């Protein structure tokens, strides 16, 4: 079938996975066709944001097979998020098995090889049940819904413009490092304001000093310095992006360039030649300019994707779609 995605919008597929936690244990978990969930209006996920999620993709290879990228890393990060939200963790092998099951059941929805479309996989956990006071729920749902998708932003060729947010997405010692709904709820207003003004997304500064680049709305920030180093912010309140981790590895081991994890001051961007946003949905989206108040900083690579980010993009997507040999056991062929 190979359904064509509608950008990054939901297209219903045949099956989703659902598992219930009650009386201290998870049930077997099943695949089902209905993608609706009926829960109590007093669910902790609805009132207190007790929930977390993941995002990963299934890729169609040239030989027609389907593969996952670093699924174990998503399983581990999901466990961290569950722990932080005081929710019962899903064992790594159960998470991986559930992802495989739901992708296989929807194989015909994995887009054809060739134009970088993929099947987006959204595992999530929600606190449910009749709760009124603020405390962790005693019942949960773990579910996985998938949808064919295209790139989140306009694509790799034309760099996008971003606006610095005057709001924070996460507190200095808050939940910025885990993938929980509250971070995204906190970012909605800033993202919408940026989009209304014609920007692709917003950039959040560090919540303690508001002087350093912290995070893009739905991705990590990366840059290539004028002397050819890969630079990305180091902060306890950003999401440890699996894409960024992979790019750092590729920068060091394939491009043989240095990687700096450190401070990127918003008023000192002159050293950066190429900038980008990286993540599962964003892949690597080049950033052409960043506007902070009334100052617009335009990067040298503002019209077309920069040379080094392009090399990283080609390596990364080459591995993800199976065109380049997987150097690190990142890939799981189904
Ligand atoms: N930062 C934020 C806020 C995100 O939403 C995402 C997307 O998942 C990322 C970074 C990138 O993480 P990953 O590469 O693991 O998808
Ligand atoms: C992802 O890249 O998987 C994300 O979770 C981003 C999402 C908020 C669209």
Coordinates of C-alpha atoms and ligand atoms in Angstrom, one line a residue:
X1 CA 0.0 0.0 0.0
X2 CA 2.8 2.4 1.0
X3 CA 0.4 5.2 2.0
X4 CA 1.7 8.7 1.1
X5 CA 2.1 10.8 4.3
X6 CA 0.4 14.2 4.7
X7 CA 3.5 16.1 5.9
X8 CA 3.7 15.5 9.7
X9 CA 0.0 14.9 10.2
X10 CA -1.7 11.8 11.5
X11 CA -2.8 9.1 9.0
X12 CA -4.7 6.3 10.6
X13 CA -3.1 2.9 10.2
X14 CA -4.5 -0.6 10.7
X15 CA -3.3 -1.4 14.2
X16 CA -2.0 0.1 17.4
X17 CA -0.7 -1.5 20.5
X18 CA -2.2 -1.1 24.0
X19 CA -1.3 -2.5 27.4
X20 CA -3.0 -1.8 30.8
X21 CA -1.4 -1.6 34.2
X22 CA -3.6 -2.5 37.2
X23 CA -3.1 -4.0 40.6
X24 CA 0.7 -3.6 40.3
X25 CA 1.2 -5.4 37.0
X26 CA 1.0 -5.0 33.2
X27 CA -1.2 -7.2 31.1
X28 CA 0.0 -9.1 28.0
X29 CA -0.6 -6.1 25.7
X30 CA -2.5 -6.5 22.4
X31 CA -2.8 -5.1 18.9
X32 CA -6.2 -3.5 18.1
X33 CA -7.8 -1.6 15.3
X34 CA -9.6 1.1 17.2
X35 CA -7.3 4.1 17.9
X36 CA -9.6 5.7 20.5
X37 CA -9.0 5.4 24.2
X38 CA -11.7 5.6 26.8
X39 CA -10.4 6.8 30.2
X40 CA -11.8 8.4 33.4
X41 CA -12.2 12.2 33.3
X42 CA -10.2 12.2 36.5
X43 CA -7.1 10.6 35.0
X44 CA -3.8 12.0 36.3
X45 CA -2.6 12.5 32.7
X46 CA -5.5 14.9 32.0
X47 CA -5.2 17.0 35.1
X48 CA -1.7 16.8 36.3
X49 CA 0.2 15.9 33.1
X50 CA 1.3 12.5 34.4
X51 CA 2.4 11.1 31.0
X52 CA 5.5 10.6 28.9
X53 CA 6.2 9.7 25.3
X54 CA 8.8 8.7 22.7
X55 CA 9.3 9.3 19.0
X56 CA 11.2 7.0 16.6
X57 CA 10.8 5.9 13.0
X58 CA 10.7 2.8 10.8
X59 CA 12.5 3.2 7.5
X60 CA 11.9 1.4 4.2
X61 CA 15.2 0.2 2.7
X62 CA 16.0 -0.1 -1.0
X63 CA 15.6 -3.9 -0.8
X64 CA 12.1 -3.4 0.5
X65 CA 12.8 -4.5 4.1
X66 CA 11.9 -2.3 7.0
X67 CA 14.3 -1.2 9.8
X68 CA 14.3 0.7 13.1
X69 CA 16.9 3.1 14.3
X70 CA 18.3 2.9 17.8
X71 CA 15.1 1.5 19.3
X72 CA 16.8 0.4 22.4
X73 CA 17.9 4.0 23.1
X74 CA 14.3 5.1 22.9
X75 CA 13.3 2.2 25.3
X76 CA 15.9 3.4 27.8
X77 CA 14.9 7.0 27.6
X78 CA 11.3 6.0 28.0
X79 CA 12.2 4.3 31.3
X80 CA 13.9 7.4 32.5
X81 CA 10.8 9.5 31.7
X82 CA 8.5 7.0 33.4
X83 CA 10.7 7.0 36.5
X84 CA 10.6 10.8 36.6
X85 CA 6.8 10.8 36.3
X86 CA 6.6 8.1 39.0
X87 CA 5.1 5.7 36.5
X88 CA 5.8 1.9 36.2
X89 CA 8.6 1.4 33.8
X90 CA 8.3 -0.9 30.7
X91 CA 11.1 -3.5 30.5
X92 CA 13.4 -2.8 27.5
X93 CA 12.6 -6.1 25.8
X94 CA 8.8 -5.5 26.2
X95 CA 9.1 -2.0 24.7
X96 CA 11.2 -3.2 21.7
X97 CA 8.9 -6.2 21.1
X98 CA 5.8 -4.0 21.2
X99 CA 7.4 -1.6 18.7
X100 CA 8.3 -4.4 16.4
X101 CA 4.8 -5.9 16.6
X102 CA 3.0 -2.7 15.8
X103 CA 5.3 -1.8 12.9
X104 CA 5.0 -5.3 11.4
X105 CA 1.3 -5.2 11.7
X106 CA 1.3 -1.9 9.7
X107 CA 4.1 -2.8 7.3
X108 CA 2.0 -1.7 4.3
X109 CA 2.0 1.9 5.8
X110 CA 5.8 2.2 5.8
X111 CA 6.3 4.7 2.9
X112 CA 8.3 3.6 -0.1
X113 CA 12.1 4.0 -0.2
X114 CA 13.3 7.1 -2.1
X115 CA 12.0 10.4 -0.7
X116 CA 12.8 10.2 3.0
X117 CA 9.2 9.5 4.1
X118 CA 9.0 7.2 7.1
X119 CA 6.6 5.5 9.6
X120 CA 6.6 7.6 12.8
X121 CA 6.2 5.6 15.9
X122 CA 4.8 7.2 19.0
X123 CA 5.0 5.1 22.2
X124 CA 3.3 6.8 25.2
X125 CA 2.2 6.2 28.8
X126 CA -0.7 7.9 30.6
X127 CA -1.9 7.8 34.2
X128 CA -5.6 6.8 34.3
X129 CA -8.3 6.0 36.8
X130 CA -10.5 8.0 39.2
X131 CA -8.1 10.4 41.0
X132 CA -8.8 13.7 42.6
X133 CA -5.8 14.5 44.9
X134 CA -2.4 15.1 43.5
X135 CA -0.6 11.8 43.6
X136 CA 0.7 9.2 41.1
X137 CA -2.1 7.1 39.6
X138 CA -2.4 3.4 40.4
X139 CA -3.5 2.5 36.8
X140 CA -1.8 3.2 33.5
X141 CA -2.0 2.7 29.8
X142 CA 1.1 2.1 27.6
X143 CA 0.3 2.4 23.9
X144 CA 2.0 2.8 20.6
X145 CA 0.4 4.5 17.6
X146 CA 2.1 4.8 14.2
X147 CA 1.6 7.1 11.2
X148 CA 3.4 7.6 7.9
X149 CA 5.1 11.0 7.9
X150 CA 7.1 13.3 5.8
X151 CA 9.7 15.7 7.2
X152 CA 8.6 17.9 10.1
X153 CA 10.1 21.1 8.6
X154 CA 10.3 22.0 4.9
X155 CA 13.2 19.6 4.2
X156 CA 16.9 19.6 4.1
X157 CA 17.7 22.0 1.3
X158 CA 16.5 25.4 2.4
X159 CA 17.6 26.7 5.8
X160 CA 14.7 27.9 8.0
X161 CA 14.5 31.0 10.2
X162 CA 14.0 30.7 14.0
X163 CA 12.9 33.2 16.7
X164 CA 14.3 33.3 20.3
X165 CA 11.5 32.7 22.8
X166 CA 11.1 35.0 25.7
X167 CA 9.6 32.1 27.7
X168 CA 11.2 29.0 29.1
X169 CA 10.2 25.4 28.2
X170 CA 11.7 23.9 31.3
X171 CA 13.0 25.0 34.7
X172 CA 16.7 24.7 35.6
X173 CA 16.1 21.6 37.7
X174 CA 12.8 20.6 36.2
X175 CA 11.8 18.1 33.6
X176 CA 13.6 19.4 30.5
X177 CA 15.8 16.3 30.2
X178 CA 12.9 13.8 30.1
X179 CA 10.3 13.5 27.3
X180 CA 7.1 14.5 29.1
X181 CA 4.0 16.3 27.8
X182 CA 4.4 19.2 30.3
X183 CA 7.6 20.4 28.5
X184 CA 5.6 20.6 25.2
X185 CA 2.6 22.2 26.8
X186 CA 5.0 24.9 28.2
X187 CA 6.4 25.4 24.7
X188 CA 3.2 25.8 22.8
X189 CA 2.6 29.5 23.3
X190 CA 6.2 30.4 22.3
X191 CA 6.1 28.1 19.2
X192 CA 2.8 29.5 18.1
X193 CA 4.0 33.1 18.5
X194 CA 7.1 32.3 16.5
X195 CA 5.0 30.6 13.8
X196 CA 2.5 33.4 13.6
X197 CA 5.4 35.8 12.9
X198 CA 6.6 33.5 10.0
X199 CA 9.4 31.5 11.8
X200 CA 9.7 27.8 11.5
X201 CA 10.1 27.3 15.3
X202 CA 11.4 29.0 18.4
X203 CA 14.7 28.7 20.2
X204 CA 14.7 28.5 24.0
X205 CA 17.5 30.0 26.0
X206 CA 18.9 28.5 29.2
X207 CA 16.3 29.1 31.9
X208 CA 18.9 30.2 34.5
X209 CA 20.6 33.1 32.7
X210 CA 18.8 33.5 29.4
X211 CA 22.1 34.1 27.7
X212 CA 22.8 30.7 26.0
X213 CA 21.0 28.6 23.4
X214 CA 19.4 25.7 25.0
X215 CA 16.9 23.9 22.8
X216 CA 14.8 24.2 19.7
X217 CA 11.1 23.7 20.1
X218 CA 11.1 20.1 18.9
X219 CA 14.8 19.4 18.5
X220 CA 18.4 19.9 19.8
X221 CA 20.5 22.8 18.4
X222 CA 23.7 22.0 16.6
X223 CA 26.3 24.2 14.9
X224 CA 29.5 23.9 12.9
X225 CA 32.1 26.5 13.9
X226 CA 34.1 28.5 11.4
X227 CA 37.1 26.4 12.3
X228 CA 35.2 23.2 11.5
X229 CA 34.1 21.9 14.9
X230 CA 30.7 20.4 15.8
X231 CA 29.1 22.3 18.7
X232 CA 26.0 21.6 20.6
X233 CA 24.7 23.0 24.0
X234 CA 25.4 21.1 27.2
X235 CA 22.6 21.6 29.7
X236 CA 20.8 19.5 32.3
X237 CA 17.5 20.8 31.0
X238 CA 17.6 19.7 27.4
X239 CA 16.5 16.4 26.0
X240 CA 19.4 14.0 25.3
X241 CA 18.6 13.6 21.6
X242 CA 19.3 10.2 20.1
X243 CA 19.8 11.9 16.8
X244 CA 22.3 14.3 18.3
X245 CA 24.2 11.5 20.0
X246 CA 24.4 9.7 16.6
X247 CA 25.6 12.9 14.9
X248 CA 28.3 13.5 17.5
X249 CA 29.6 9.9 16.9
X250 CA 29.5 10.4 13.1
X251 CA 31.3 13.8 13.4
X252 CA 34.1 12.3 15.4
X253 CA 34.5 8.9 13.7
X254 CA 33.5 9.6 10.1
X255 CA 34.2 13.3 9.5
X256 CA 37.1 13.3 12.0
X257 CA 36.1 16.6 13.4
X258 CA 36.1 17.7 17.0
X259 CA 32.9 17.9 19.0
X260 CA 32.3 20.5 21.6
X261 CA 29.5 20.3 24.1
X262 CA 29.3 23.7 25.8
X263 CA 27.9 27.1 25.9
X264 CA 26.6 28.9 22.8
X265 CA 25.9 32.5 23.8
X266 CA 23.1 34.0 21.8
X267 CA 24.9 37.3 21.3
X268 CA 28.1 35.5 20.2
X269 CA 27.0 33.6 17.1
X270 CA 29.7 34.9 14.8
X271 CA 31.9 31.9 15.2
X272 CA 29.2 29.6 13.8
X273 CA 29.2 28.9 10.1
X274 CA 26.4 26.4 9.9
X275 CA 23.5 25.8 12.3
X276 CA 20.8 23.2 12.5
X277 CA 18.0 21.5 14.5
X278 CA 18.2 17.8 14.9
X279 CA 15.8 15.2 16.1
X280 CA 13.7 12.3 15.0
X281 CA 11.0 14.4 13.5
X282 CA 13.3 17.3 12.4
X283 CA 16.0 14.9 11.1
X284 CA 18.6 17.7 10.5
X285 CA 16.9 20.9 9.5
X286 CA 19.4 23.7 8.7
X287 CA 18.8 27.0 10.4
X288 CA 19.6 30.1 8.3
X289 CA 18.9 32.8 10.8
X290 CA 18.0 33.4 14.5
X291 CA 16.1 36.5 15.5
X292 CA 16.5 37.6 19.1
X293 CA 14.4 40.7 19.9
X294 CA 15.3 43.2 17.2
X295 CA 18.6 41.5 16.3
X296 CA 18.6 39.1 13.4
X297 CA 21.7 36.9 13.1
X298 CA 22.2 35.4 9.7
X299 CA 24.5 32.4 9.5
X300 CA 26.9 32.2 6.5
X301 CA 25.1 29.0 5.4
X302 CA 21.7 30.7 5.1
X303 CA 20.6 30.1 1.6
X304 CA 21.5 26.4 1.1
X305 CA 22.5 23.7 3.6
X306 CA 26.1 24.0 4.7
X307 CA 28.7 21.5 3.5
X308 CA 29.4 19.8 6.9
X309 CA 25.7 19.6 8.0
X310 CA 24.9 18.2 4.5
X311 CA 27.6 15.5 5.0
X312 CA 26.2 14.6 8.4
X313 CA 22.6 14.5 6.9
X314 CA 23.7 12.2 4.1
X315 CA 25.6 9.9 6.5
X316 CA 22.8 9.8 9.1
X317 CA 19.9 9.2 6.6
X318 CA 22.1 6.8 4.7
X319 CA 22.4 4.6 7.8
X320 CA 18.8 5.1 8.7
X321 CA 17.5 3.9 5.3
X322 CA 20.1 1.1 5.0
X323 CA 22.2 2.7 2.2
X324 CA 25.3 3.0 4.3
X325 CA 26.5 0.1 6.5
X326 CA 25.5 0.5 10.1
X327 CA 28.7 1.2 12.0
X328 CA 27.4 0.6 15.5
X329 CA 24.5 -1.9 15.6
X330 CA 22.1 1.1 15.6
X331 CA 19.7 -0.6 13.2
X332 CA 17.2 -3.4 13.7
X333 CA 15.9 -5.0 10.4
X334 CA 12.5 -6.4 10.9
Ligands
LIG1 N1 14.5 18.1 21.9 C1 13.2 18.1 21.9 C2 12.5 19.1 22.7 C3 12.5 17.1 21.2 O1 11.1 17.1 21.2 C4 13.2 16.2 20.4 C5 12.4 15.1 19.7 O2 12.3 14.0 20.1 C6 14.6 16.2 20.4 C7 15.2 17.1 21.1 C8 15.4 15.2 19.6 O3 15.4 13.9 20.2 P1 15.6 12.6 19.3 O4 16.8 12.9 18.5 O5 15.9 11.6 20.3 O6 14.3 12.5 18.6
LIG2 C1 10.2 13.7 17.8 O1 11.1 14.2 17.1 O2 10.1 12.5 17.8 C2 9.4 14.5 18.6 O3 8.9 14.1 19.6 C3 9.0 15.9 18.2 C4 7.5 16.0 18.3 C5 7.2 17.0 19.4 C6 6.9 16.4 17.0

